CSV table of C-alpha atoms in Angstrom, one decimal:
chain,number,residue,atom,x,y,z
A,25,MET,CA,104.3,79.5,48.9
A,26,LYS,CA,106.6,77.8,52.1
A,27,LEU,CA,106.0,75.5,53.4
A,28,GLN,CA,104.5,76.2,57.2
A,29,ARG,CA,104.6,72.4,58.6
A,30,LYS,CA,105.5,68.6,57.3
A,31,ASN,CA,102.0,66.7,58.1
A,32,ARG,CA,103.2,63.7,60.0
A,33,LEU,CA,99.9,61.7,59.3
A,34,ARG,CA,100.1,58.3,58.2
A,35,ALA,CA,100.4,57.6,54.7
A,36,THR,CA,97.3,56.4,53.2
A,37,ALA,CA,97.1,53.9,50.5
A,38,LEU,CA,96.1,56.6,48.2
A,39,GLY,CA,100.1,57.7,48.3
A,40,ALA,CA,102.2,58.7,50.8
A,41,LEU,CA,102.4,62.5,50.9
A,42,ALA,CA,103.2,65.8,52.6
A,43,VAL,CA,100.6,68.3,53.6
A,44,SER,CA,102.0,71.5,53.5
A,45,GLY,CA,100.2,73.7,55.8
A,46,ALA,CA,98.6,76.1,52.8
A,47,LEU,CA,98.5,73.6,50.2
A,48,VAL,CA,94.5,74.0,49.2
A,49,LEU,CA,95.0,77.9,49.1
A,50,THR,CA,97.4,77.5,46.5
A,51,ALA,CA,96.5,74.4,45.2
A,52,CYS,CA,98.3,72.7,41.8
A,53,GLY,CA,97.2,73.7,38.3
A,54,SER,CA,97.2,70.2,36.4
A,55,ASP,CA,101.1,69.5,35.9
A,56,ASP,CA,100.5,68.2,38.9
A,57,ASN,CA,97.5,66.4,38.4
A,58,SER,CA,98.3,64.1,36.1
A,59,ASN,CA,98.8,60.6,37.5
A,60,GLY,CA,97.4,58.9,34.6
A,61,SER,CA,94.1,60.5,34.6
A,62,THR,CA,92.2,60.2,32.3
A,63,GLY,CA,90.8,63.4,33.2
A,64,GLY,CA,86.8,64.9,32.8
A,65,GLY,CA,84.6,64.1,30.1
A,66,GLY,CA,82.7,61.4,32.4
A,67,LYS,CA,86.2,59.4,32.5
A,68,THR,CA,86.7,57.9,35.9
A,69,SER,CA,90.2,58.4,36.7
A,70,ALA,CA,93.0,55.5,36.2
A,71,ALA,CA,94.3,56.4,39.2
A,72,SER,CA,91.6,55.9,42.0
A,73,ASP,CA,87.7,55.0,41.7
A,74,ILE,CA,87.4,59.3,41.5
A,75,LYS,CA,84.6,60.2,38.8
A,76,CYS,CA,85.5,63.4,37.7
A,77,ASP,CA,82.6,63.4,35.2
A,78,ASP,CA,82.6,67.2,33.8
A,79,ALA,CA,84.7,68.6,37.0
A,80,LYS,CA,86.6,71.6,35.1
A,81,GLY,CA,88.7,74.2,36.1
A,82,GLN,CA,89.1,76.2,39.6
A,83,LEU,CA,86.6,75.6,43.2
A,84,LEU,CA,86.7,77.5,45.6
A,85,ALA,CA,85.6,76.9,48.9
A,86,SER,CA,86.2,77.6,52.5
A,87,GLY,CA,85.6,77.3,55.7
A,88,SER,CA,86.5,75.3,58.6
A,89,SER,CA,89.7,74.0,59.7
A,90,ALA,CA,88.9,71.7,61.4
A,91,GLN,CA,88.9,69.9,58.4
A,92,LYS,CA,91.7,71.3,57.2
A,93,ASN,CA,93.6,68.0,57.2
A,94,ALA,CA,91.2,66.5,55.2
A,95,MET,CA,90.5,68.2,52.6
A,96,ASP,CA,94.3,68.8,52.4
A,97,LEU,CA,94.1,65.4,51.8
A,98,TRP,CA,91.5,65.6,49.8
A,99,ALA,CA,92.0,67.9,47.5
A,100,LYS,CA,95.7,66.4,46.6
A,101,ASN,CA,94.5,63.1,46.3
A,102,TYR,CA,91.1,64.4,43.8
A,103,MET,CA,93.4,66.6,42.0
A,104,ALA,CA,95.5,63.8,41.1
A,105,GLY,CA,92.8,62.1,40.1
A,106,CYS,CA,91.3,64.5,37.9
A,107,SER,CA,93.8,66.5,35.5
A,108,GLY,CA,92.7,70.5,34.8
A,109,VAL,CA,90.6,71.0,37.8
A,110,GLU,CA,91.9,73.0,40.8
A,111,ILE,CA,90.7,72.6,44.7
A,112,ASN,CA,91.2,75.4,46.2
A,113,TYR,CA,89.8,75.5,50.0
A,114,LYS,CA,90.6,78.4,52.4
A,115,SER,CA,90.9,77.4,55.7
A,116,SER,CA,89.6,79.9,57.9
A,117,SER,CA,87.0,79.3,60.1
A,118,SER,CA,83.3,77.9,59.9
A,119,GLY,CA,81.9,81.0,60.2
A,120,GLU,CA,84.0,83.0,57.6
A,121,GLY,CA,83.3,79.9,55.3
A,122,ILE,CA,79.0,80.4,56.0
A,123,ILE,CA,79.6,84.7,55.1
A,124,ALA,CA,81.4,83.3,51.7
A,125,PHE,CA,79.0,80.6,50.8
A,126,ASN,CA,76.2,83.8,51.6
A,127,GLN,CA,78.4,85.7,49.3
A,128,GLY,CA,78.3,84.0,46.4
A,129,THR,CA,82.0,83.8,46.6
A,130,VAL,CA,82.5,79.8,46.8
A,131,GLY,CA,81.2,76.9,45.5
A,132,PHE,CA,80.4,75.2,49.1
A,133,ALA,CA,82.1,76.2,52.5
A,134,GLY,CA,82.7,74.1,55.2
A,135,SER,CA,81.1,74.1,59.0
A,136,ASP,CA,81.4,72.7,62.3
A,137,SER,CA,78.2,73.7,62.9
A,138,ALA,CA,74.8,73.6,60.9
A,139,LEU,CA,73.6,76.4,59.7
A,140,LYS,CA,71.4,78.9,61.5
A,141,PRO,CA,67.5,79.4,60.4
A,142,GLU,CA,68.5,83.3,59.2
A,143,GLU,CA,71.7,81.6,57.5
A,144,VAL,CA,69.3,79.4,55.5
A,145,ALA,CA,66.8,82.5,55.0
A,146,GLU,CA,70.2,84.5,53.7
A,147,SER,CA,71.0,81.9,51.3
A,148,LYS,CA,68.3,81.6,49.6
A,149,LYS,CA,69.5,84.5,47.5
A,150,ILE,CA,72.4,83.4,46.1
A,151,CYS,CA,70.8,79.4,45.7
A,152,LYS,CA,68.2,80.5,43.1
A,153,GLY,CA,64.6,79.2,43.7
A,154,GLY,CA,66.9,76.4,46.5
A,155,GLN,CA,69.1,76.8,50.2
A,156,GLY,CA,71.4,75.7,51.1
A,157,ILE,CA,71.5,72.5,53.2
A,158,ASN,CA,74.1,70.4,55.5
A,159,LEU,CA,76.0,67.7,54.1
A,160,PRO,CA,77.8,65.5,57.1
A,161,MET,CA,80.9,65.1,56.2
A,162,VAL,CA,83.6,65.0,58.8
A,163,GLY,CA,83.5,63.4,61.9
A,164,GLY,CA,86.1,63.4,64.8
A,165,PRO,CA,86.9,64.0,68.4
A,166,ILE,CA,87.6,67.5,69.6
A,167,ALA,CA,91.1,66.7,71.4
A,168,ILE,CA,91.6,69.0,74.7
A,169,GLY,CA,95.2,69.0,74.1
A,170,PHE,CA,98.1,69.8,76.9
A,171,HIS,CA,101.3,71.2,78.0
A,172,LEU,CA,102.3,70.1,81.5
A,173,GLU,CA,105.8,69.3,81.5
A,174,GLY,CA,106.0,66.4,83.8
A,175,VAL,CA,103.2,64.9,83.0
A,176,ASP,CA,102.1,62.8,79.8
A,177,SER,CA,98.6,61.7,81.2
A,178,LEU,CA,95.8,63.5,82.1
A,179,THR,CA,92.3,62.9,82.7
A,180,LEU,CA,89.4,65.6,83.4
A,181,ASP,CA,85.8,65.5,83.6
A,182,ALA,CA,83.1,68.2,82.0
A,183,PRO,CA,82.6,70.2,85.4
A,184,THR,CA,86.9,70.0,86.0
A,185,LEU,CA,86.9,71.2,82.7
A,186,ALA,CA,84.0,73.6,82.5
A,187,LYS,CA,85.8,75.8,85.3
A,188,ILE,CA,89.2,75.7,83.8
A,189,PHE,CA,88.4,76.8,81.0
A,190,ASP,CA,86.0,79.6,82.4
A,191,THR,CA,89.7,80.5,84.4
A,192,LYS,CA,87.4,79.1,88.1
A,193,ILE,CA,90.4,76.3,88.5
A,194,LYS,CA,93.8,78.2,88.3
A,195,LYS,CA,96.4,76.0,89.5
A,196,TRP,CA,97.1,72.3,88.0
A,197,ASN,CA,97.2,71.1,91.6
A,198,ASP,CA,94.3,71.9,92.4
A,199,PRO,CA,92.0,69.5,94.6
A,200,ALA,CA,89.3,68.7,91.6
A,201,ILE,CA,92.1,67.4,89.1
A,202,ALA,CA,94.4,65.6,91.7
A,203,LYS,CA,91.1,63.9,92.6
A,204,LEU,CA,90.7,62.7,88.8
A,205,ASN,CA,94.5,61.9,88.2
A,206,SER,CA,95.6,59.8,91.2
A,207,GLY,CA,99.2,58.7,91.7
A,208,VAL,CA,100.1,61.6,88.9
A,209,THR,CA,102.2,64.4,90.5
A,210,LEU,CA,100.6,67.7,89.6
A,211,PRO,CA,103.4,71.0,89.7
A,212,ASP,CA,101.9,73.8,91.3
A,213,LYS,CA,101.6,76.2,87.8
A,214,ALA,CA,99.5,78.4,86.9
A,215,ILE,CA,96.6,77.4,84.0
A,216,GLN,CA,97.1,78.6,80.5
A,217,PRO,CA,93.4,77.6,78.5
A,218,PHE,CA,94.0,78.6,75.2
A,219,HIS,CA,91.0,79.3,72.6
A,220,ARG,CA,90.2,80.6,69.2
A,221,SER,CA,89.4,84.7,68.7
A,222,GLU,CA,87.9,84.1,65.6
A,223,ASP,CA,83.7,82.7,65.0
A,224,SER,CA,84.3,78.9,65.3
A,225,GLY,CA,82.2,76.0,64.8
A,226,THR,CA,84.9,73.7,66.9
A,227,THR,CA,84.4,76.0,70.0
A,228,GLN,CA,80.7,76.0,69.7
A,229,ASN,CA,80.8,71.9,69.6
A,230,LEU,CA,82.6,72.2,72.8
A,231,GLY,CA,80.3,74.8,74.3
A,232,LYS,CA,77.5,72.3,73.8
A,233,TYR,CA,79.5,70.1,75.6
A,234,LEU,CA,80.0,71.3,78.4
A,235,GLY,CA,76.2,72.9,78.7
A,236,ALA,CA,75.3,69.6,78.6
A,237,ALA,CA,77.5,67.5,80.5
A,238,ALA,CA,78.4,70.1,83.4
A,239,PRO,CA,75.3,72.6,83.2
A,240,SER,CA,75.8,73.9,86.6
A,241,ASP,CA,79.5,74.7,85.9
A,242,TRP,CA,78.9,76.5,82.0
A,243,LYS,CA,76.2,78.9,82.2
A,244,TYR,CA,77.0,79.9,78.5
A,245,GLU,CA,74.9,80.0,75.5
A,246,ALA,CA,76.5,77.4,73.0
A,247,GLU,CA,77.9,80.3,70.4
A,248,LYS,CA,80.5,80.2,67.7
A,249,LYS,CA,82.1,83.1,69.6
A,250,TRP,CA,84.1,81.7,72.6
A,251,PRO,CA,81.9,83.4,75.9
A,252,ALA,CA,83.9,82.9,78.5
A,253,PRO,CA,86.7,85.8,80.4
A,254,GLY,CA,89.6,85.3,80.4
A,255,GLY,CA,92.5,82.9,79.0
A,256,GLN,CA,94.0,83.4,75.3
A,257,ALA,CA,92.9,83.4,71.9
A,258,ALA,CA,94.9,81.9,69.1
A,259,SER,CA,94.0,82.1,65.4
A,260,GLY,CA,92.1,78.8,64.0
A,261,SER,CA,93.1,75.3,65.4
A,262,SER,CA,96.2,75.4,64.2
A,263,GLY,CA,97.3,78.2,66.8
A,264,VAL,CA,95.7,77.0,69.3
A,265,ALA,CA,97.3,74.4,68.9
A,266,SER,CA,100.4,75.5,68.5
A,267,GLN,CA,100.4,77.3,71.7
A,268,VAL,CA,99.5,74.6,73.5
A,269,LYS,CA,103.0,73.4,71.7
A,270,ALA,CA,104.8,75.9,72.6
A,271,VAL,CA,103.7,77.0,76.0
A,272,ASP,CA,104.3,75.1,79.7
A,273,GLY,CA,101.3,74.9,81.9
A,274,SER,CA,98.7,75.4,78.9
A,275,ILE,CA,95.7,73.6,77.8
A,276,GLY,CA,93.6,74.3,74.2
A,277,TYR,CA,90.9,72.1,72.6
A,278,PHE,CA,91.4,71.4,68.1
A,279,GLU,CA,90.6,68.5,66.0
A,280,LEU,CA,92.6,65.2,67.0
A,281,SER,CA,94.9,65.7,64.1
A,282,TYR,CA,96.2,68.7,65.1
A,283,ALA,CA,97.3,66.8,68.5
A,284,THR,CA,99.0,64.8,66.4
A,285,ALA,CA,100.9,66.1,63.9
A,286,GLN,CA,102.8,67.6,66.9
A,287,SER,CA,102.6,65.3,69.1
A,288,ILE,CA,100.6,66.8,71.8
A,289,PRO,CA,98.9,64.9,74.6
A,290,THR,CA,95.3,65.1,75.1
A,291,VAL,CA,93.0,64.5,78.2
A,292,ASP,CA,91.1,61.7,78.4
A,293,ILE,CA,87.6,61.9,79.7
A,294,ALA,CA,85.8,60.8,82.5
A,295,THR,CA,82.2,60.6,81.5
A,296,GLY,CA,80.7,58.0,84.2
A,297,ALA,CA,81.8,55.1,82.1
A,298,ALA,CA,83.7,52.2,83.0
A,299,ALA,CA,86.9,53.8,82.3
A,300,PRO,CA,88.1,57.5,80.7
A,301,VAL,CA,87.2,57.4,77.0
A,302,LYS,CA,91.0,58.4,75.0
A,303,ALA,CA,90.1,60.8,72.4
A,304,THR,CA,90.3,58.3,69.6
A,305,PRO,CA,88.8,58.7,66.1
A,306,GLU,CA,87.3,54.8,67.2
A,307,ASN,CA,85.7,56.7,70.1
A,308,ALA,CA,84.6,59.3,68.3
A,309,SER,CA,82.6,56.8,65.9
A,310,LYS,CA,81.0,55.1,68.7
A,311,ALA,CA,79.1,58.6,69.8
A,312,ILE,CA,78.7,59.8,66.3
A,313,ALA,CA,77.0,56.6,65.3
A,314,ALA,CA,73.6,57.9,67.9
A,315,ALA,CA,73.6,61.2,66.3
A,316,LYS,CA,69.6,61.3,64.4
A,317,ILE,CA,68.9,63.6,61.6
A,318,LYS,CA,67.4,66.4,62.5
A,319,GLY,CA,67.3,68.0,59.4
A,320,THR,CA,64.5,68.5,57.2
A,321,GLY,CA,64.5,67.7,53.6
A,322,LYS,CA,67.7,67.4,52.1
A,323,ASP,CA,69.1,68.9,55.0
A,324,LEU,CA,70.9,66.6,57.3
A,325,ALA,CA,71.7,68.4,60.1
A,326,LEU,CA,72.7,65.8,62.9
A,327,ASP,CA,71.1,65.7,66.1
A,328,LEU,CA,74.7,64.7,68.5
A,329,ASP,CA,74.2,63.1,72.5
A,330,TYR,CA,77.1,65.3,74.2
A,331,THR,CA,76.3,63.0,77.9
A,332,THR,CA,76.6,59.6,76.6
A,333,LYS,CA,78.1,57.2,79.4
A,334,ALA,CA,78.6,54.7,76.7
A,335,ASP,CA,81.7,52.5,77.2
A,336,GLY,CA,84.6,53.7,74.8
A,337,ALA,CA,82.3,56.8,73.7
A,338,TYR,CA,84.6,59.7,73.3
A,339,PRO,CA,81.9,62.7,74.1
A,340,ILE,CA,83.3,65.7,72.7
A,341,VAL,CA,82.7,65.4,69.2
A,342,LEU,CA,82.1,67.3,66.3
A,343,VAL,CA,81.2,66.6,62.5
A,344,THR,CA,81.5,68.8,60.0
A,345,TYR,CA,79.4,70.0,57.2
A,346,GLU,CA,79.9,70.7,54.1
A,347,VAL,CA,77.2,73.7,53.1
A,348,VAL,CA,75.6,73.7,49.3
A,349,CYS,CA,72.8,74.8,47.7
A,350,ASP,CA,69.8,72.4,47.1
A,351,LYS,CA,68.5,74.2,44.2
A,352,GLY,CA,70.5,77.1,42.1
A,353,ASN,CA,74.5,76.0,42.2
A,354,LYS,CA,76.1,78.0,39.7
A,355,SER,CA,75.9,75.9,36.2
A,356,GLU,CA,79.9,76.6,35.6
A,357,THR,CA,81.1,74.9,39.1
A,358,LEU,CA,77.9,72.8,40.0
A,359,PRO,CA,80.0,69.7,38.6
A,360,THR,CA,83.4,70.2,39.9
A,361,VAL,CA,81.4,70.0,43.2
A,362,LYS,CA,79.0,67.6,42.6
A,363,SER,CA,82.4,65.0,41.4
A,364,PHE,CA,84.6,66.1,44.5
A,365,LEU,CA,81.8,65.4,47.0
A,366,ASN,CA,81.0,62.4,45.6
A,367,TYR,CA,85.0,61.4,46.1
A,368,THR,CA,84.5,62.9,49.4
A,369,ALA,CA,82.1,61.1,50.4
A,370,GLY,CA,82.7,57.7,48.8
A,371,ASP,CA,83.9,54.9,50.4
A,372,GLU,CA,88.1,55.5,49.1
A,373,GLY,CA,87.4,59.2,50.5
A,374,GLN,CA,85.5,58.3,53.6
A,375,LYS,CA,88.8,55.3,54.2
A,376,LEU,CA,91.1,58.6,54.3
A,377,LEU,CA,89.5,60.4,56.6
A,378,THR,CA,89.8,57.4,59.8
A,379,GLU,CA,93.4,57.3,58.3
A,380,ALA,CA,94.0,60.5,58.8
A,381,GLY,CA,92.9,61.2,62.4
A,382,TYR,CA,88.7,61.9,61.7
A,383,ALA,CA,85.9,59.6,62.0
A,384,PRO,CA,83.9,58.7,58.9
A,385,ILE,CA,80.4,59.1,58.7
A,386,PRO,CA,78.1,56.3,59.6
A,387,ALA,CA,77.2,54.5,56.9
A,388,GLU,CA,73.5,55.0,57.2
A,389,ILE,CA,73.8,58.8,57.5
A,390,ASN,CA,77.1,58.9,54.9
A,391,ALA,CA,74.0,56.7,52.0
A,392,LYS,CA,71.4,59.8,52.4
A,393,VAL,CA,74.5,62.2,51.9
A,394,ARG,CA,75.7,60.5,48.8
A,395,GLU,CA,71.7,60.6,47.1
A,396,THR,CA,71.7,64.3,48.2
A,397,ILE,CA,74.9,65.1,46.3
A,398,ALA,CA,73.4,63.1,43.1
A,399,SER,CA,70.2,65.3,43.3
A,400,LEU,CA,72.0,68.4,43.4
A,401,SER,CA,71.1,70.9,41.1
């Protein structure tokens, strides 16, 4: 498969690599996964502290495109450490990932929103004797990327952002935008907002933020399907980012690493804190650290505070969950699911998130994630 683009993320301590846009869709076989690995059978990789355990064969997974760049890196490093194992993560959308999980075609799914009650009920048909649960694995800011010739720095607040995405504010030199950007020359140019075309947890999290922080200006329910009229649609975070990169006057939302990879400037958010807050992994971590577990039993779904005014806390955040069965996982894939997720939730995997533009899951919550992974059956 042709390389779609070269990933510009920093080289990590695990080894510099260029991430293909389709890397895990056509994951390399064991010929590319040697690297001195001792393989499975409960042994530990010589290349890292990855515990391959009894992992073997191919593990299929799909879902959230927001975590795609993290999954690319995780899969590459894991396969380098565990020969004979293939991690094949199809980056599509949260909605498609959950559908695939509840159809029993994947070992786990990635979703930027926790399972709904009806989705949990549906999962019981696949998870024999158990049900689907949410394991928070990847955190990060939802960046608001823009492309406006002559403007490389922009501040917006929740009400203004809501009106832009609801196509109530139509020009870049609108007084509401000008008021937030004193000293910036804003052109008399039409705003072209882009949103996701398919069901998306990223869309839902943006909706939760707008609904919580600008309730008078965003009247839509926070759902995975884009609710507002107008604007233009594109597929996946990569599609929205590509459109923003290409179209002057555009604005869109996507996970920060897509902005980093394509050098797309991002909006600073005026939250009521001492200064507008930039979209960075560190600033997202400050917001995610205040999250509370709302799930019950082994479910670790989180309650995020989208209205934070804490200095340096970036409010438009998402947490991507890996959706698995607590009980009733397929015996042929369970060892690989546990081994791979142990790596992603481990110190090495979580450290990689910061280096790749994401935010690690807070340590207290992550400790519970590791305990839950160990108990999967």
